[in-house]
Coordinates of N, CA and C in Angstrom, one line a residue:
M1 N -13.0 -24.9 -27.0 CA -11.9 -24.0 -25.9 C -13.6 -22.8 -25.0
S2 N -11.8 -23.2 -23.5 CA -12.5 -23.0 -22.0 C -12.7 -21.6 -22.7
E3 N -13.9 -21.1 -21.2 CA -14.8 -20.4 -20.8 C -13.6 -19.4 -19.8
P4 N -13.7 -17.9 -20.4 CA -12.2 -17.5 -20.0 C -12.1 -17.3 -18.0
R5 N -11.6 -17.3 -17.1 CA -11.8 -17.1 -15.6 C -11.4 -16.7 -15.2
G6 N -11.6 -16.5 -14.3 CA -10.7 -15.1 -12.7 C -11.8 -14.0 -13.5
R7 N -10.8 -13.4 -12.7 CA -11.2 -11.6 -12.7 C -11.8 -11.1 -13.5
W8 N -10.2 -11.6 -14.9 CA -10.3 -10.4 -16.0 C -11.7 -11.1 -16.2
A9 N -12.4 -11.9 -16.5 CA -14.0 -12.5 -16.9 C -15.0 -10.9 -16.2
E10 N -14.7 -11.0 -14.8 CA -15.9 -9.7 -14.3 C -15.5 -8.8 -14.5
G11 N -14.8 -8.6 -15.8 CA -15.2 -6.8 -15.6 C -13.6 -6.3 -15.2
V12 N -12.8 -6.0 -14.9 CA -12.1 -5.7 -14.0 C -10.5 -4.2 -14.7
P13 N -10.6 -4.3 -15.5 CA -10.3 -4.0 -16.9 C -11.5 -2.0 -17.3
D14 N -12.3 -2.8 -17.1 CA -13.2 -1.6 -17.1 C -13.1 -0.4 -15.6
R15 N -13.1 -2.1 -14.9 CA -13.1 -1.4 -13.1 C -11.7 -0.1 -12.8
L16 N -10.9 -0.7 -13.1 CA -9.4 -0.7 -13.2 C -8.9 1.1 -14.5
Y17 N -9.9 1.3 -15.4 CA -10.9 3.0 -15.7 C -11.1 4.0 -15.1
T18 N -11.7 3.1 -13.9 CA -12.7 4.0 -13.8 C -11.9 4.2 -12.2
V19 N -11.1 3.3 -11.6 CA -10.2 3.4 -10.4 C -9.3 4.6 -10.4
T20 N -8.7 4.6 -11.6 CA -7.0 5.3 -12.2 C -8.4 6.3 -12.8
E21 N -9.5 6.5 -13.4 CA -9.8 7.8 -14.1 C -9.1 7.9 -14.5
D22 N -8.4 7.8 -15.9 CA -7.3 8.0 -17.0 C -7.1 8.9 -16.4
R23 N -6.1 9.2 -14.8 CA -5.3 10.2 -14.8 C -3.5 9.4 -15.0
A24 N -2.9 10.9 -15.5 CA -1.8 10.9 -16.6 C -0.9 9.9 -15.1
P25 N 0.3 10.2 -15.4 CA 0.9 9.7 -14.1 C 1.8 10.6 -13.7
T26 N 2.1 11.2 -12.6 CA 2.5 12.2 -11.7 C 3.4 11.8 -11.1
T27 N 4.1 13.4 -10.3 CA 5.4 13.2 -10.1 C 5.5 12.4 -8.8
A28 N 4.6 12.6 -8.3 CA 4.6 11.5 -6.5 C 4.4 10.0 -6.8
R29 N 3.9 9.4 -8.0 CA 3.5 8.6 -8.3 C 5.9 7.3 -8.4
A30 N 6.4 8.2 -9.0 CA 7.2 8.2 -9.2 C 8.4 7.5 -7.8
D31 N 7.8 8.6 -7.1 CA 8.1 8.5 -5.3 C 8.0 7.1 -4.4
V32 N 6.9 5.9 -5.3 CA 6.1 5.2 -4.4 C 6.9 3.8 -5.0
D33 N 7.5 2.5 -4.7 CA 7.1 1.1 -5.1 C 7.1 0.4 -3.8
L34 N 6.7 -0.3 -4.1 CA 6.7 -1.9 -4.2 C 6.9 -2.1 -2.6
V35 N 7.4 -1.9 -1.8 CA 8.2 -1.6 -0.2 C 7.8 -0.3 0.7
T36 N 7.4 0.9 -0.2 CA 7.1 2.0 0.7 C 6.6 2.4 1.4
L37 N 6.4 2.4 2.8 CA 5.6 2.2 3.7 C 4.4 3.1 3.6
V38 N 3.2 2.8 3.9 CA 2.3 4.0 3.8 C 1.0 4.1 5.3
V39 N 0.8 5.3 5.5 CA 0.1 6.0 6.6 C -0.5 6.9 6.0
A40 N -1.7 6.2 6.5 CA -2.9 7.5 6.6 C -2.9 8.6 7.9
R41 N -2.9 10.8 7.1 CA -3.0 11.1 7.8 C -4.1 12.1 8.1
A42 N -5.2 11.4 7.8 CA -7.5 11.9 7.8 C -7.7 10.8 7.4
E43 N -9.1 10.9 7.7 CA -10.1 10.0 7.9 C -10.6 9.9 7.3
P44 N -11.2 9.1 6.3 CA -11.8 9.1 4.7 C -12.9 10.3 4.9
E45 N -13.5 11.2 4.4 CA -14.9 12.0 4.7 C -15.6 11.7 3.2
A46 N -17.1 12.3 3.9 CA -18.3 11.5 3.1 C -17.6 12.2 1.3
G47 N -17.7 11.3 0.6 CA -18.0 11.6 -0.7 C -16.9 11.7 -1.1
T48 N -15.5 10.3 -0.1 CA -14.1 10.0 -0.7 C -14.7 8.9 -1.5
R49 N -14.0 8.9 -2.8 CA -14.3 7.6 -3.7 C -13.9 6.0 -2.5
P50 N -14.5 5.0 -2.9 CA -14.5 4.3 -2.1 C -13.1 3.4 -2.0
E51 N -11.9 3.3 -3.1 CA -10.6 3.0 -3.0 C -9.6 4.1 -2.0
C52 N -10.1 5.0 -2.4 CA -9.3 6.2 -1.4 C -9.4 6.0 -0.3
A53 N -11.2 6.4 0.6 CA -11.8 5.2 1.7 C -10.8 4.4 2.0
A54 N -11.3 3.0 1.4 CA -10.4 2.1 2.0 C -8.7 2.2 2.2
V55 N -8.1 3.2 1.4 CA -7.0 3.1 1.5 C -6.7 3.4 2.9
L56 N -6.8 4.9 3.0 CA -7.1 5.9 4.3 C -7.7 4.7 5.2
K57 N -8.5 4.1 5.7 CA -9.1 3.0 6.7 C -8.5 1.9 7.7
M58 N -7.5 1.4 6.5 CA -6.3 0.4 6.0 C -5.0 0.4 6.8
C59 N -4.8 1.9 6.5 CA -3.1 2.6 6.5 C -3.6 3.4 7.8
Q60 N -3.6 2.8 8.7 CA -3.7 3.9 10.5 C -2.3 3.5 10.9
F61 N -1.4 2.0 10.5 CA -0.8 1.6 10.6 C 0.5 1.4 9.3
P62 N 1.8 1.4 8.8 CA 2.9 1.4 8.5 C 1.9 -0.2 7.6
L63 N 2.0 0.3 6.1 CA 1.7 -0.4 5.3 C 2.4 -0.3 3.9
S64 N 3.0 -1.1 3.4 CA 3.3 -0.9 2.1 C 2.4 -1.5 1.0
V65 N 3.0 -0.6 0.0 CA 2.5 -0.5 -1.0 C 1.9 -1.7 -1.6
A66 N 2.3 -3.4 -1.8 CA 2.6 -4.1 -2.5 C 1.5 -4.8 -1.4
E67 N 2.1 -4.6 -0.3 CA 0.2 -5.0 0.8 C -1.3 -3.8 0.4
I68 N -1.3 -3.1 0.0 CA -1.8 -2.1 -0.1 C -2.8 -3.0 -1.6
S69 N -1.9 -3.3 -2.4 CA -2.7 -4.0 -3.6 C -3.3 -4.9 -3.2
A70 N -3.0 -6.1 -2.5 CA -3.0 -7.4 -2.3 C -4.6 -6.8 -1.6
Y71 N -4.4 -6.2 -0.6 CA -5.2 -6.0 0.1 C -7.1 -5.4 -0.8
L72 N -6.8 -4.4 -1.6 CA -7.9 -4.4 -2.5 C -7.5 -5.0 -3.1
A73 N -7.0 -5.9 -3.8 CA -7.2 -6.8 -5.0 C -7.2 -6.3 -6.6
L74 N -6.4 -4.7 -6.0 CA -5.9 -4.1 -7.1 C -4.3 -4.1 -8.0
P75 N -4.2 -4.2 -9.2 CA -2.7 -4.3 -9.8 C -1.8 -2.8 -9.2
V76 N -1.1 -3.1 -8.6 CA 0.2 -2.2 -8.4 C 0.2 -0.6 -9.0
S77 N 0.2 -0.6 -10.0 CA -0.2 0.1 -11.2 C -1.7 1.3 -10.4
A78 N -2.2 0.5 -10.3 CA -4.0 1.1 -10.1 C -3.7 1.9 -8.9
V79 N -3.1 1.1 -8.1 CA -3.0 1.3 -6.6 C -2.2 2.7 -6.6
T80 N -1.2 2.4 -7.7 CA -0.2 4.1 -7.0 C -0.4 5.3 -7.8
V81 N -1.3 5.2 -9.0 CA -2.6 6.7 -8.8 C -3.6 6.1 -8.0
V82 N -3.9 5.6 -7.3 CA -4.8 6.2 -5.8 C -4.2 6.9 -4.8
L83 N -2.5 6.5 -4.2 CA -2.0 7.0 -3.4 C -0.7 8.4 -3.7
A84 N -1.2 8.1 -5.3 CA -0.6 9.9 -5.9 C -2.0 10.8 -5.3
E85 N -2.9 10.9 -5.7 CA -4.0 11.3 -5.0 C -4.1 11.8 -4.0
L86 N -3.9 10.6 -3.3 CA -4.0 11.2 -1.6 C -3.0 11.2 -1.1
L87 N -1.7 11.6 -2.0 CA -0.1 12.0 -1.2 C -0.7 13.6 -2.1
S88 N -1.2 13.6 -3.0 CA -1.6 15.4 -3.4 C -2.3 16.0 -2.1
N89 N -2.9 15.4 -2.3 CA -4.3 15.7 -1.1 C -3.6 15.8 0.8
H90 N -2.3 15.2 0.7 CA -1.8 15.0 2.1 C -2.5 14.8 2.8
Q91 N -3.7 13.6 2.6 CA -4.5 12.5 3.0 C -3.5 11.4 3.4
V92 N -2.1 11.5 2.9 CA -1.6 9.7 3.9 C -0.1 10.4 3.3
E93 N 0.8 9.6 4.2 CA 2.6 10.0 3.7 C 3.0 8.8 4.1
T94 N 4.1 8.6 3.1 CA 4.9 7.4 2.7 C 6.4 8.0 3.2
R95 N 6.9 6.3 3.7 CA 7.7 6.9 4.5 C 8.9 5.2 4.3
A96 N 10.0 5.7 3.4 CA 11.3 4.5 3.0 C 11.3 3.0 4.1
P97 N 11.3 1.8 3.5 CA 11.1 0.9 4.8 C 12.9 1.5 5.5
I98 N 12.6 -0.2 6.4 CA 14.2 0.4 7.2 C 14.9 -0.8 6.5
P99 N 16.0 -0.1 6.2 CA 16.9 -0.7 5.5 C 18.0 -1.3 6.3
A100 N 18.6 -2.8 6.1 CA 18.8 -3.7 6.5 C 19.9 -3.4 7.0
A101 N 19.8 -2.3 6.9 CA 22.1 -2.1 6.9 C 21.3 -1.4 9.1
E102 N 20.7 -1.1 8.8 CA 19.9 -0.7 10.1 C 18.8 -1.2 11.4
L103 N 19.2 -2.2 10.8 CA 18.4 -2.9 11.8 C 19.2 -3.8 13.0
P104 N 19.2 -4.3 14.1 CA 20.3 -5.3 14.9 C 20.7 -6.1 14.5
D105 N 21.6 -6.6 15.1 CA 22.1 -8.2 14.6 C 21.7 -8.9 15.3
P106 N 22.1 -10.2 14.1 CA 20.7 -11.2 15.4 C 21.5 -11.5 16.0
E107 N 23.2 -11.8 15.9 CA 23.8 -12.4 16.8 C 23.2 -11.9 17.9
L108 N 23.7 -11.2 17.9 CA 23.4 -9.5 19.5 C 21.9 -9.8 19.6
L109 N 21.0 -10.4 19.4 CA 19.6 -10.4 19.7 C 19.2 -11.2 20.5
Q110 N 20.1 -12.4 19.4 CA 20.3 -14.4 20.4 C 21.1 -13.9 21.5
A111 N 22.3 -13.3 21.5 CA 22.4 -13.1 22.5 C 21.9 -12.3 23.6
V112 N 21.6 -11.5 23.4 CA 20.4 -10.4 24.3 C 19.8 -11.7 24.8
M113 N 18.6 -12.1 24.2 CA 17.8 -13.7 24.2 C 18.0 -14.5 25.7
H114 N 18.9 -15.4 25.0 CA 19.6 -16.2 25.9 C 20.9 -15.8 27.5
G115 N 21.0 -14.3 28.1 CA 20.9 -14.1 28.6 C 20.0 -13.4 29.8
L116 N 18.2 -12.9 28.8 CA 17.3 -13.0 29.8 C 17.1 -14.3 30.3
Q117 N 16.7 -14.8 29.1 CA 16.1 -16.5 29.3 C 17.6 -17.3 30.9
K118 N 18.4 -17.1 31.1 CA 18.9 -18.1 32.5 C 18.7 -17.0 33.2
L119 N 17.9 -15.6 33.2 CA 17.4 -15.1 35.0 C 16.7 -15.3 35.3

């Protein structure tokens, strides 16, 4: 039988429990999905939990929840609990991603690019 490999063998489930501090889901958590953009509104203060401080530092520019999850090496479910705490403290702001319908037409952009190249 092979030995357990990867992050689960290193005790990550215990770490997830401490990251979420066994918090129940909140209403703020329902507003956050994978493509929601997160922007920090405050700097981390002394005594801020490491995960919260990391989110505040990395979100100086908008990042999606999926990107935050990848950078922190935490599951999205744990990240949404951390974000719910930051949202309730007004330390981060969430924004909906730009809908594809509002993006400029690619053909128009190519026409502008070709026009500029001819100048």
